[in-house]
PDB file of C-alpha atoms in Angstrom:
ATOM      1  CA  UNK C 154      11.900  26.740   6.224  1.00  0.00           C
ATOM      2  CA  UNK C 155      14.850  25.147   4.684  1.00  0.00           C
ATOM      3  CA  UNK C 156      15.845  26.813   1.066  1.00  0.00           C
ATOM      4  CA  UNK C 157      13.083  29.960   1.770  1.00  0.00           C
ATOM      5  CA  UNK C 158      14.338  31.721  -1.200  1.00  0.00           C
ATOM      6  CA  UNK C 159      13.662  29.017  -3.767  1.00  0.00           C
ATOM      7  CA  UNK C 160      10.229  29.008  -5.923  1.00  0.00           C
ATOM      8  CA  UNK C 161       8.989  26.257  -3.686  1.00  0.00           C
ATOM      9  CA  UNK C 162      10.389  28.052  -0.385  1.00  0.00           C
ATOM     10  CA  UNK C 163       8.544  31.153  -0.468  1.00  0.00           C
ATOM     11  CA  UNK C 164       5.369  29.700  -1.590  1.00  0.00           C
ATOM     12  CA  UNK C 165       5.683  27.372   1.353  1.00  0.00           C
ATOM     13  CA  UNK C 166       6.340  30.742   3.532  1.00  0.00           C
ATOM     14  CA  UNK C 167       3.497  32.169   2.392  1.00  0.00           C
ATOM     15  CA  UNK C 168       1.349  29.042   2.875  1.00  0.00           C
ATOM     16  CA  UNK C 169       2.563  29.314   6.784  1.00  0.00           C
ATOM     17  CA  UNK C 170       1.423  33.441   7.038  1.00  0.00           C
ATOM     18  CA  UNK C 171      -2.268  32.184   5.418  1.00  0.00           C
ATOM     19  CA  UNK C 172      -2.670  29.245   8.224  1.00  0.00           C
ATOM     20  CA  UNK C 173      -1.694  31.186  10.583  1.00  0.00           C
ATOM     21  CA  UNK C 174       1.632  30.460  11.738  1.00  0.00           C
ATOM     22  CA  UNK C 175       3.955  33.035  13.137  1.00  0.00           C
ATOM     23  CA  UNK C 176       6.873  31.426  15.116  1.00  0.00           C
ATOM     24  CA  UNK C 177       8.642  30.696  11.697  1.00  0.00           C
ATOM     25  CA  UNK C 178      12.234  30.900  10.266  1.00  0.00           C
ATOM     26  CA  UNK C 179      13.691  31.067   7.229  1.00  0.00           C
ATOM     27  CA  UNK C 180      17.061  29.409   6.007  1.00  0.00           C
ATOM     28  CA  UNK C 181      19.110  29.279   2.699  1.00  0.00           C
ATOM     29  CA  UNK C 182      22.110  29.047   1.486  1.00  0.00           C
ATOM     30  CA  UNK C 183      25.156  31.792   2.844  1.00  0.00           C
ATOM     31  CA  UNK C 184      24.531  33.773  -0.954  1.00  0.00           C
ATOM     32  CA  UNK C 185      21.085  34.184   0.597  1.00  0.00           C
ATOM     33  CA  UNK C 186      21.948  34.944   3.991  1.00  0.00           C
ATOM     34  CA  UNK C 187      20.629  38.354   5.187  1.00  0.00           C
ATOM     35  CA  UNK C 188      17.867  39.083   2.848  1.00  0.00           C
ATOM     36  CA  UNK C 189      14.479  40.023   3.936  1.00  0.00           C
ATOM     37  CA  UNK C 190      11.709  38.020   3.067  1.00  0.00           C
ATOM     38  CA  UNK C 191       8.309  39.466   4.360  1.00  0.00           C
ATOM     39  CA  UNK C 192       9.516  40.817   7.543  1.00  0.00           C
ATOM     40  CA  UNK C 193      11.935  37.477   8.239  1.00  0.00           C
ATOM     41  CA  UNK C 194      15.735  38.139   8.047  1.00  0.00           C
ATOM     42  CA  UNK C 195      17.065  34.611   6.140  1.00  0.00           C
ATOM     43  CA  UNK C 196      19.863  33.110   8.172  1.00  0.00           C
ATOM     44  CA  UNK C 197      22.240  30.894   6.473  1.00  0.00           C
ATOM     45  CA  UNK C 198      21.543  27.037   6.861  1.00  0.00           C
ATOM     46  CA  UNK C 199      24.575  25.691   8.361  1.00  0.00           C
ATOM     47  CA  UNK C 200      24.866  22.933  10.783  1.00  0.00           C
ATOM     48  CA  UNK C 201      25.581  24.352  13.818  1.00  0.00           C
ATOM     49  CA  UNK C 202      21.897  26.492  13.123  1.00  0.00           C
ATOM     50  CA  UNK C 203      19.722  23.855  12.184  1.00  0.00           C
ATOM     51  CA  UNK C 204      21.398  21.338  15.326  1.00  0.00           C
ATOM     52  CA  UNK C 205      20.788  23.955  17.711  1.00  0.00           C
ATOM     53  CA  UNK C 206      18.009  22.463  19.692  1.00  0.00           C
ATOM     54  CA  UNK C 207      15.461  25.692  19.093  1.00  0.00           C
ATOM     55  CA  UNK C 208      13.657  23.756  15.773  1.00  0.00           C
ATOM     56  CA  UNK C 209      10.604  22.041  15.940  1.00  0.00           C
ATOM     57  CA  UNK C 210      10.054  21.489  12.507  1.00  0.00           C
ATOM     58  CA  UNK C 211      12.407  21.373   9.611  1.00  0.00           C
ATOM     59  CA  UNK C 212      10.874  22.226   6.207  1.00  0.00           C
ATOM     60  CA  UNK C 213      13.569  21.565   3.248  1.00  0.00           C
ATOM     61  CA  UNK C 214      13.310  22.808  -0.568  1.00  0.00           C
ATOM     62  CA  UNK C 215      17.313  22.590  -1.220  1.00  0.00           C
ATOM     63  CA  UNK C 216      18.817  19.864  -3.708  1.00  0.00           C
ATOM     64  CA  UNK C 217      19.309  16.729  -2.893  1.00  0.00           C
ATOM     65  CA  UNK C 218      23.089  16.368  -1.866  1.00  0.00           C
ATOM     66  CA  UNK C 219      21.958  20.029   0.522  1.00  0.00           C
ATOM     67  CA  UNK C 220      19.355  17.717   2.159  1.00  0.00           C
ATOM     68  CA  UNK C 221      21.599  14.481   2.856  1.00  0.00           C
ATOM     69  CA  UNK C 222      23.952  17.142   4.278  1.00  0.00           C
ATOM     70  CA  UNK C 223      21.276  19.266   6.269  1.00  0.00           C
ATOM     71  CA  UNK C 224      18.928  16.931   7.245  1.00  0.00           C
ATOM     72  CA  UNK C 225      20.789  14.853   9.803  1.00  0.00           C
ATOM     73  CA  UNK C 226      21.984  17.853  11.834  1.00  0.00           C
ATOM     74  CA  UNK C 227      18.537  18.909  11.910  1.00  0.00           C
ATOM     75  CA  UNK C 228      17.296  15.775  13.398  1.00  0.00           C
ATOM     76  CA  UNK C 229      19.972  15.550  15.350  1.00  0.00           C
ATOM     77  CA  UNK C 230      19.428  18.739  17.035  1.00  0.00           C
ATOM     78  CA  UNK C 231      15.928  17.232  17.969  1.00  0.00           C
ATOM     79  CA  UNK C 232      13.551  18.567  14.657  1.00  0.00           C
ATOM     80  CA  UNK C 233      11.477  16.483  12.415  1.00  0.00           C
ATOM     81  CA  UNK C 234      12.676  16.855   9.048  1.00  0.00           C
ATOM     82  CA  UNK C 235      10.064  16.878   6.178  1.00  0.00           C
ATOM     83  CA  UNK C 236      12.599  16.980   2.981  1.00  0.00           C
ATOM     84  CA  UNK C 237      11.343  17.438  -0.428  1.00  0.00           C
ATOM     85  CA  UNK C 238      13.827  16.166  -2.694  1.00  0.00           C
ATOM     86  CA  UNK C 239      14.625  12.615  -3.681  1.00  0.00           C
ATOM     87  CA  UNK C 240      17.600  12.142  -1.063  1.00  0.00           C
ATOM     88  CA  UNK C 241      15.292  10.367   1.247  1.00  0.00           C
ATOM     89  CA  UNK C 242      11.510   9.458  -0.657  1.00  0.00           C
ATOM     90  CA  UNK C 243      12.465   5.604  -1.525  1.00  0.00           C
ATOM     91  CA  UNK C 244      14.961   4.957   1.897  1.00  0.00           C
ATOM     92  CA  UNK C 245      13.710   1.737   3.664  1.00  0.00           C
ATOM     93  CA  UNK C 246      12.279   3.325   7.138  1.00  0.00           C
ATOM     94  CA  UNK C 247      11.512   6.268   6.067  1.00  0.00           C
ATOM     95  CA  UNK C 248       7.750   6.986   5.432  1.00  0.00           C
ATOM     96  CA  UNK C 249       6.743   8.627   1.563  1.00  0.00           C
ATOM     97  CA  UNK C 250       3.809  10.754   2.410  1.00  0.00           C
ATOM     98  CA  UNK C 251       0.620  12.259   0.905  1.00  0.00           C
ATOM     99  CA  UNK C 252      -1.648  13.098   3.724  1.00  0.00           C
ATOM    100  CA  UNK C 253      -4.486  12.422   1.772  1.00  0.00           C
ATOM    101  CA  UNK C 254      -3.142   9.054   0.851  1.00  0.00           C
ATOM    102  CA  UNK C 255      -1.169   7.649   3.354  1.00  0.00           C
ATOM    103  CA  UNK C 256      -1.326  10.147   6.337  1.00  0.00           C
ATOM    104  CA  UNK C 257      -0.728   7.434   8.838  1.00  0.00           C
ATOM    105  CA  UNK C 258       2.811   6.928   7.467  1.00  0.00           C
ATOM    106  CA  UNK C 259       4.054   9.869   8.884  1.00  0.00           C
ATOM    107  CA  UNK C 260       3.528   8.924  12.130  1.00  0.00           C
ATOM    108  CA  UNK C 261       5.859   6.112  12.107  1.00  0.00           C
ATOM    109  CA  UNK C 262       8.447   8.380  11.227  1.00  0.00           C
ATOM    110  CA  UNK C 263      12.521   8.261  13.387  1.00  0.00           C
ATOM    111  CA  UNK C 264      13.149  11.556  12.590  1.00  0.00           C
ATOM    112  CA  UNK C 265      12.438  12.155   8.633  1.00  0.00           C
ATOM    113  CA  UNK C 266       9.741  12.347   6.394  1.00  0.00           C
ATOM    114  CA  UNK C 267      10.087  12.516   2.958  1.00  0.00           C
ATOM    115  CA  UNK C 268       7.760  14.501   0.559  1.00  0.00           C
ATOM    116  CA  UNK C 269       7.125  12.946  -2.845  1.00  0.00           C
ATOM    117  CA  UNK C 270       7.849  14.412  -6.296  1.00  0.00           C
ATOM    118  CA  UNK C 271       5.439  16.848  -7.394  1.00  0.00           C
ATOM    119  CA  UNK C 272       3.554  14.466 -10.022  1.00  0.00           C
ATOM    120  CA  UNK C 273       3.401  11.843  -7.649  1.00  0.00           C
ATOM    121  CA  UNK C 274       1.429  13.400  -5.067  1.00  0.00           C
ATOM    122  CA  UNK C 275      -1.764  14.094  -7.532  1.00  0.00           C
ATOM    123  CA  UNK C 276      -1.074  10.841  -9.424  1.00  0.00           C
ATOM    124  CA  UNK C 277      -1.671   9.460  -6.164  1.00  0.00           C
ATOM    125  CA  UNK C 278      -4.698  11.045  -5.170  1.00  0.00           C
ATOM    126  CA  UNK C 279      -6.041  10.230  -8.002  1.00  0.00           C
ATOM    127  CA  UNK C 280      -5.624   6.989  -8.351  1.00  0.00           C
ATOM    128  CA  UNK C 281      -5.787   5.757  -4.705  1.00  0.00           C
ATOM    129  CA  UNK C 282      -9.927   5.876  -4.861  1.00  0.00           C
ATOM    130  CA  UNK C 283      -9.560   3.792  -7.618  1.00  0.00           C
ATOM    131  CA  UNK C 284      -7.359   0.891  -6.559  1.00  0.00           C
ATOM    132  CA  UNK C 285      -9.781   1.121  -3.099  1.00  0.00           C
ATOM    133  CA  UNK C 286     -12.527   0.410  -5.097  1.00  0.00           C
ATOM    134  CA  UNK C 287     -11.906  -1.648  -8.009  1.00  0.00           C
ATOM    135  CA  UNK C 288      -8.058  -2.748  -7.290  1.00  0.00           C
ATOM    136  CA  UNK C 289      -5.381  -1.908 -10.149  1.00  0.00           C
ATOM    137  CA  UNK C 290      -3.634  -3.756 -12.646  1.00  0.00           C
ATOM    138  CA  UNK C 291      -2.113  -1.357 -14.546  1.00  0.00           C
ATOM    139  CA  UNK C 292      -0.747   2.527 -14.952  1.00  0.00           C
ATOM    140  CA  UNK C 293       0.036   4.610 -17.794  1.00  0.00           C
ATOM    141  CA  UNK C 294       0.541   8.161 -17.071  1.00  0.00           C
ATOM    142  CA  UNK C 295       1.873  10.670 -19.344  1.00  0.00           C
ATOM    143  CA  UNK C 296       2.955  14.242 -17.583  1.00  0.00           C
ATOM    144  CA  UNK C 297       3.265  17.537 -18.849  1.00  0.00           C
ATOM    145  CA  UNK C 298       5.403  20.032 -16.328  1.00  0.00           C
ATOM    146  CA  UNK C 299       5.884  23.954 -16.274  1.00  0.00           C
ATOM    147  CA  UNK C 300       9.154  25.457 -15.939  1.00  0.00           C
ATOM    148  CA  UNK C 301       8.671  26.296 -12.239  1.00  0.00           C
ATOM    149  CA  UNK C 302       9.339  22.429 -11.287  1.00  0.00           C
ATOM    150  CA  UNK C 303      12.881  22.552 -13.143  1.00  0.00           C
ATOM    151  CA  UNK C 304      13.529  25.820 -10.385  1.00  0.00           C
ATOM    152  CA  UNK C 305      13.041  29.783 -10.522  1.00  0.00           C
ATOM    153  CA  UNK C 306      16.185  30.104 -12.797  1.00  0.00           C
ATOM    154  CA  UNK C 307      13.899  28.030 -15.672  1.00  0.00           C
ATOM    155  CA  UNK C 308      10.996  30.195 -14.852  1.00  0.00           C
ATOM    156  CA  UNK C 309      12.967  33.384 -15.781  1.00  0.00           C
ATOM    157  CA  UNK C 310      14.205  31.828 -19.011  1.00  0.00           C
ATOM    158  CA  UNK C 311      10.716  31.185 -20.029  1.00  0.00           C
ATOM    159  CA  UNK C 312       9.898  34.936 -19.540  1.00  0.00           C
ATOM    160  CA  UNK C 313      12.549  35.741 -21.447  1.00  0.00           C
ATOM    161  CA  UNK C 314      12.109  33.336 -24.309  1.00  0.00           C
ATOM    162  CA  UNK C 315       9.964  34.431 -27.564  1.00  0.00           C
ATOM    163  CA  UNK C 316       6.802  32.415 -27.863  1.00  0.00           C
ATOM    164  CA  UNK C 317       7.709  31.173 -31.319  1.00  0.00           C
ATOM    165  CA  UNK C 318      10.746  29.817 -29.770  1.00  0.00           C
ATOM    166  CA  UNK C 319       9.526  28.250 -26.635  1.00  0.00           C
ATOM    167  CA  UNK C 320       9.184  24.208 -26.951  1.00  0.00           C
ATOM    168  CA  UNK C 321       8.975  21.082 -25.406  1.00  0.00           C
ATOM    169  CA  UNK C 322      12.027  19.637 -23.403  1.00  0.00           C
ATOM    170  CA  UNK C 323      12.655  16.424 -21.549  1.00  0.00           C
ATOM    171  CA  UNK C 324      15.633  17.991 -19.348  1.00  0.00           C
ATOM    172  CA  UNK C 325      16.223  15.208 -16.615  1.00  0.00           C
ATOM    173  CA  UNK C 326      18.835  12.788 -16.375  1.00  0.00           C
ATOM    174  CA  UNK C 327      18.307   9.970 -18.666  1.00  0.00           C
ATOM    175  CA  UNK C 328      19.763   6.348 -18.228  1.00  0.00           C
ATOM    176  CA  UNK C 329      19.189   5.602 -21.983  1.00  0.00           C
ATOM    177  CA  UNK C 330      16.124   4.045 -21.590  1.00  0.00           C
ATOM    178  CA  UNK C 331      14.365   6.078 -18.625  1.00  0.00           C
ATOM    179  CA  UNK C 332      14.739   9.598 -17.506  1.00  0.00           C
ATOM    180  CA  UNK C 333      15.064  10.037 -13.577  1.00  0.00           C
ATOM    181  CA  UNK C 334      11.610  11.534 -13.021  1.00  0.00           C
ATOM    182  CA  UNK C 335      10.145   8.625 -14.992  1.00  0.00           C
ATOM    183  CA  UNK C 336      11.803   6.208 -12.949  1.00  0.00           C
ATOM    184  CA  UNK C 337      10.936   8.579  -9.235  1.00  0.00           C
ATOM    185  CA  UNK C 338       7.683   8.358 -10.433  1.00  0.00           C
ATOM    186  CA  UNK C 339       7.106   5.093 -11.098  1.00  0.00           C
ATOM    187  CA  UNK C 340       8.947   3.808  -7.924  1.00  0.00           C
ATOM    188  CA  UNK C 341       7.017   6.381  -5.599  1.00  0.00           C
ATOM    189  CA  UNK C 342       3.658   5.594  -6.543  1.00  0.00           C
ATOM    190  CA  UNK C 343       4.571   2.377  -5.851  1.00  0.00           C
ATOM    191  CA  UNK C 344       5.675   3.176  -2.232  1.00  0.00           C
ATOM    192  CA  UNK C 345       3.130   4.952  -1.332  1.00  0.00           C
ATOM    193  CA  UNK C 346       0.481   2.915  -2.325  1.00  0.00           C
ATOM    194  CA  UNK C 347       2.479  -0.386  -1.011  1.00  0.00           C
ATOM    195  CA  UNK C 348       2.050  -1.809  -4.761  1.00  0.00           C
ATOM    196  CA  UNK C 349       5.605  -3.534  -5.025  1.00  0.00           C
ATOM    197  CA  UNK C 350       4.749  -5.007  -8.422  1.00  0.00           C
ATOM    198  CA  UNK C 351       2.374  -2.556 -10.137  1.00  0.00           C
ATOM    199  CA  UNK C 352       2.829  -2.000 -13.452  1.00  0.00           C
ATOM    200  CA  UNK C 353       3.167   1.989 -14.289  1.00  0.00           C
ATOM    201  CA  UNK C 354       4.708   2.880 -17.211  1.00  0.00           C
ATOM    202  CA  UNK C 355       5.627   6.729 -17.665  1.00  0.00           C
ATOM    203  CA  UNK C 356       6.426   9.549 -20.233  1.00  0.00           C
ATOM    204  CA  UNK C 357       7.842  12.876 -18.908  1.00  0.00           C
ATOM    205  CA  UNK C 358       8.004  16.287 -20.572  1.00  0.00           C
ATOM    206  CA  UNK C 359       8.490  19.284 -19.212  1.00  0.00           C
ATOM    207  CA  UNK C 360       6.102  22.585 -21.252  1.00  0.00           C
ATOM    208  CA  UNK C 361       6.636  26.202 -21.552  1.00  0.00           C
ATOM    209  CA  UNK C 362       4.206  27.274 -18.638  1.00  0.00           C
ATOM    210  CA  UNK C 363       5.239  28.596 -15.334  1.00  0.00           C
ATOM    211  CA  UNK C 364       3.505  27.243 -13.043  1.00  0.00           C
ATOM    212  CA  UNK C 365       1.426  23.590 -12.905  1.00  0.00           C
ATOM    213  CA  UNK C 366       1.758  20.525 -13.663  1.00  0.00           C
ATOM    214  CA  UNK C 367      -0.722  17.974 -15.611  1.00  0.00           C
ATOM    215  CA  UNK C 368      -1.205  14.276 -16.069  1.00  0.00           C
ATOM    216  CA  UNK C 369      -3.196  12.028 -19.067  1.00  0.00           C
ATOM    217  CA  UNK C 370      -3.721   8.652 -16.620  1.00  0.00           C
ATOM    218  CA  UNK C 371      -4.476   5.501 -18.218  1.00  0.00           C
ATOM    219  CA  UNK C 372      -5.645   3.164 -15.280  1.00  0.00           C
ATOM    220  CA  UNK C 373      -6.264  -0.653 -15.507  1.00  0.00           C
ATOM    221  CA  UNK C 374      -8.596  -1.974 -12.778  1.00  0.00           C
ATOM    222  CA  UNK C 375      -8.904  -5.314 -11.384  1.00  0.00           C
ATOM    223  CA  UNK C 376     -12.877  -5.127 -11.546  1.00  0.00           C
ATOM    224  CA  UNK C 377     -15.275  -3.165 -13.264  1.00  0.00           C
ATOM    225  CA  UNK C 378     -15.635   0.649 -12.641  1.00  0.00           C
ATOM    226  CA  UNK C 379     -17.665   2.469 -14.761  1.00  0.00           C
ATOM    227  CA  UNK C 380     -16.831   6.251 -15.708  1.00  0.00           C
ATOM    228  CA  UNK C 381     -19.644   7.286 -13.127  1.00  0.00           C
ATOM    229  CA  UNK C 382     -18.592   5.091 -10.961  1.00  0.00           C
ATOM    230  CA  UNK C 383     -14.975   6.721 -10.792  1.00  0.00           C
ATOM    231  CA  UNK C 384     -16.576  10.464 -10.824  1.00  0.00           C
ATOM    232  CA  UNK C 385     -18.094  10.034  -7.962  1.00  0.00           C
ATOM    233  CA  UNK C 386     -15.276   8.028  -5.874  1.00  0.00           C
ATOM    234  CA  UNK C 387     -13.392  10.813  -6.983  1.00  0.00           C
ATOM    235  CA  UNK C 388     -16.163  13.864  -6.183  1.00  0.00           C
ATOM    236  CA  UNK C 389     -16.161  12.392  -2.817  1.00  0.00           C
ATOM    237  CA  UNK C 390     -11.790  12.022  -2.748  1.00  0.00           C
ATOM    238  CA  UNK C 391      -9.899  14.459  -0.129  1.00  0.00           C
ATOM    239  CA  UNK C 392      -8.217  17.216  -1.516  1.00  0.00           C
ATOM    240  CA  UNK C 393      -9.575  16.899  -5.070  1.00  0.00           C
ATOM    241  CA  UNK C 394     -12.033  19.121  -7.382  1.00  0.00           C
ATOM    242  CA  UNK C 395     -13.744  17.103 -10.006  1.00  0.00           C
ATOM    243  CA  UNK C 396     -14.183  19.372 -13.212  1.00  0.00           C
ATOM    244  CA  UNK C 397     -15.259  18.501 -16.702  1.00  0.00           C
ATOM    245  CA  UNK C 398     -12.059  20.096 -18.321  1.00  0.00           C
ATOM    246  CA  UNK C 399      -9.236  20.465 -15.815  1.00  0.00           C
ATOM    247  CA  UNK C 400      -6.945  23.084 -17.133  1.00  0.00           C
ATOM    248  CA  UNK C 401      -3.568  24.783 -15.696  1.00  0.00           C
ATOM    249  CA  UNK C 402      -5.091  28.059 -15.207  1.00  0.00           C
ATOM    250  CA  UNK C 403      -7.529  27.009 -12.777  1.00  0.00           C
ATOM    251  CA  UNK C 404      -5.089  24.917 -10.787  1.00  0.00           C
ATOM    252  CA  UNK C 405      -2.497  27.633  -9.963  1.00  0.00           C
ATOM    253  CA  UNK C 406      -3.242  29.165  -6.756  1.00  0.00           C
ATOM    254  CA  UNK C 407      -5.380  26.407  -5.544  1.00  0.00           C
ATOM    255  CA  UNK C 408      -4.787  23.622  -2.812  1.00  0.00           C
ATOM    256  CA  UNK C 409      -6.985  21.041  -4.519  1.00  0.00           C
ATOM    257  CA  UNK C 410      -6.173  18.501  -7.563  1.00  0.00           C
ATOM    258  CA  UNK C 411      -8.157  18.782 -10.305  1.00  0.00           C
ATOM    259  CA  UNK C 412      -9.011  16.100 -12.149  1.00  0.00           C
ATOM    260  CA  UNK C 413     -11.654  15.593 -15.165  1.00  0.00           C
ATOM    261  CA  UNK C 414     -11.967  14.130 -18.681  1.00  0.00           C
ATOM    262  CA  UNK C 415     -13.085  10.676 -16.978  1.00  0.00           C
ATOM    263  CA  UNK C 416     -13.739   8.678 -19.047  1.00  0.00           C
ATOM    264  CA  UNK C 417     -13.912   4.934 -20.013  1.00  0.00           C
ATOM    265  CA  UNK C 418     -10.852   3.516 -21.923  1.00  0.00           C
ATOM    266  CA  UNK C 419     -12.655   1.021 -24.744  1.00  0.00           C
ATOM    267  CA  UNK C 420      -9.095  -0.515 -25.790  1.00  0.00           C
ATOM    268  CA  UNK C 421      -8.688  -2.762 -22.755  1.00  0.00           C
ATOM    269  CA  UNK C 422     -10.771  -4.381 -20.244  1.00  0.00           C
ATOM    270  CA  UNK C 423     -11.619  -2.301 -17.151  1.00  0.00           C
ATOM    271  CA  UNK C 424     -10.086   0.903 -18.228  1.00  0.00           C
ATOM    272  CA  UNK C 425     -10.574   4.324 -17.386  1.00  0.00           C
ATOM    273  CA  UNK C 426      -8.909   7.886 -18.857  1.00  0.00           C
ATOM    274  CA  UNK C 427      -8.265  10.620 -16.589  1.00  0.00           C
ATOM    275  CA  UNK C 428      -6.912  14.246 -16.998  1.00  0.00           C
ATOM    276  CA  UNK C 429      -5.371  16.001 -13.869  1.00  0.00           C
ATOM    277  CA  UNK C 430      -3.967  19.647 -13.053  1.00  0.00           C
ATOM    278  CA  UNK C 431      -2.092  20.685 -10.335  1.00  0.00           C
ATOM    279  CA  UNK C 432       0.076  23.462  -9.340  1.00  0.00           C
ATOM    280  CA  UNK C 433       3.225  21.904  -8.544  1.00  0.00           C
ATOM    281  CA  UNK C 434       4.387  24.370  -5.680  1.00  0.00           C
ATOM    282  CA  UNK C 435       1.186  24.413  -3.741  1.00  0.00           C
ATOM    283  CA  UNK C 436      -0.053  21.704  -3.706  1.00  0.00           C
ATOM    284  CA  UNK C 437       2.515  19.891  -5.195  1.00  0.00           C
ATOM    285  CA  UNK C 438       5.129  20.437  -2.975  1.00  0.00           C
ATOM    286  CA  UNK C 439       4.626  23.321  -0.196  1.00  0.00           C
ATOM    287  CA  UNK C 440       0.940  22.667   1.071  1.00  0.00           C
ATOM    288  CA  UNK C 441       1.779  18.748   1.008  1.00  0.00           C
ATOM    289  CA  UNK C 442       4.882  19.274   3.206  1.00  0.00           C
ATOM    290  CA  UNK C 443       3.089  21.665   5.621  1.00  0.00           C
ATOM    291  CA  UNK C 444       0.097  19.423   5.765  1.00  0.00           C
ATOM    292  CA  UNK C 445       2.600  16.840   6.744  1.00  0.00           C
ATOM    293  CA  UNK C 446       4.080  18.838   9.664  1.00  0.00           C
ATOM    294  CA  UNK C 447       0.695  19.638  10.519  1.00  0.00           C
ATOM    295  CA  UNK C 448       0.177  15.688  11.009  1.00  0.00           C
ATOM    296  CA  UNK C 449       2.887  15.516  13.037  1.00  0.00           C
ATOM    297  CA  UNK C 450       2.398  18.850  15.497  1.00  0.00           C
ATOM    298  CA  UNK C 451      -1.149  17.375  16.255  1.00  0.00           C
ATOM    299  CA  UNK C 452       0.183  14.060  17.252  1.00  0.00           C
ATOM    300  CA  UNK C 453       2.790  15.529  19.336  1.00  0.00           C
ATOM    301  CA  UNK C 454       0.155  17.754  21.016  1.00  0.00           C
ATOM    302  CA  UNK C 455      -1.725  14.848  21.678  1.00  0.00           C
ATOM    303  CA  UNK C 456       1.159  12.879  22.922  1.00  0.00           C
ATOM    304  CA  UNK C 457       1.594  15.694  25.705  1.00  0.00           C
TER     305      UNK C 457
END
């Protein structure tokens, strides 16, 4: 584990102790270096570490100039590299994964695997019954993202912020027109659900909750679905929990999406209304990297 000191690192270690997993390490940066995390002593991710040639699997959480530095020494020292940041997700050749969604990406992987931004990979599971079924013609999605996505540092402000003074905050990098996790988003559902030209427009903003991210989805089919119709593609969807009212609370802690409030959309032909909840570290970013991993370990066990 690549960046084990980060939110989304030691939610990803502890992921690993609760499947079992025991031959694991844990890297970060040389400020890091010599903690103790859980009985594992963090070493300090250089290059000559992660090229060694004793790494199976490389799990980063680091930024994204870390991970174009990182990663290739870690491949090149014979790892896989699942990377979770956006150095790598929209790279011709190099598979955009949700297991659930496009598991059989990984496999045609040369060394990396990227892991996609943590309102993609529920927007995706959500949605990917839907264009199965019915096709789609359209996307609106509207997301509403805790503190914990922005990094632990944001997570401690929040603590320390009066609840009269806590607000609403669109803190990304904005182009004048988009902000970058509009534009990720928009360009990685795309990927993954090899939808070149679908149209998915997007509104970001990031709330004053810790942990969990949610989504209002407005989805244009190409034929009819009615609201049962979607309930139950979805009931019967991998990795997802249909409620009636998804909410935050519920969603922290667990490794399913939930999604709920389906509804039809009567301002447009063929539309549907969605609500989803997911917490952005589990699911949305450890458990989906691991899960990849675990996708690749079984081929490779297979393979010998």
């Amino acid at each position: 584990m690549v960046g084990a000191t980060g939110a989304v690192g030691t939610v990803t270690l502890a992921l690993l102790r609760e499947r079992g997993y025991e031959n694991v390490r844990a890297f970060a940066s040389a400020r890091s270096a010599g903690k103790v995390l859980d009985d594992l002593t963090v070493e300090e991710a250089t290059p000559e570490a992660l090229s060694a040639g004793d790494l199976d699997v490389c799990l980063f959480s680091v930024g994204t100039s870390a991970s174009r530095e990182l990663v290739p020494h870690a491949v090149r020292g014979g790892a896989i590299a699942v990377d979770k940041s956006s150095a790598y997700r929209l790279q011709e050749g190099i598979p955009l994964v949700v297991p659930e969604v496009n598991g059989d990406r990984a496999l045609e992987h040369h060394g990396i695997v990227a892991n996609p931004n943590c309102c993609t990979i529920p927007l995706t599971m959500a949605i990917r019954p839907l264009r199965d079924a019915a096709g789609l013609a359209r996307v609106r999605v509207s997301t509403y993202q805790s503190m914990s996505g922005a990094g632990a540092h944001r997570m401690e402000e929040l603590r320390e912020t009066a609840p009269e003074e806590a607000q609403l905050d669109m803190d990304w990098d904005f182009d004048g027109e988009d902000f970058d996790e509009e534009s990720k988003l928009r360009a990685e559902t795309r990927k993954i659900l090899e939808l070149s030209d679908l149209p998915i427009s997007v509104t970001c903003v990031r709330v004053p909750v810790l942990i969990g991210h949610a989504e209002a989805v407005w989805v244009e089919t190409d034929e009819h679905l009615s609201a049962d119709d979607a309930r139950h593609l979805l009931m019967d969807a991998p990795g997802v929990r249909l409620e009636v009212v998804p909410c935050l609370r519920d969603a922290v802690g667990s490794d399913e999406v939930l999604i709920g409030r389906v509804r039809e959309d009567e301002t447009v032909d063929n539309g549907l209304v969605l609500f989803v909840a997911c917490d952005n570290l589990r699911k949305g970013a450890a458990l989906n990297a691991i899960q990849i991993a675990e996708l690749l370990l079984e081929r490779r066990a297979v393979a010998v």
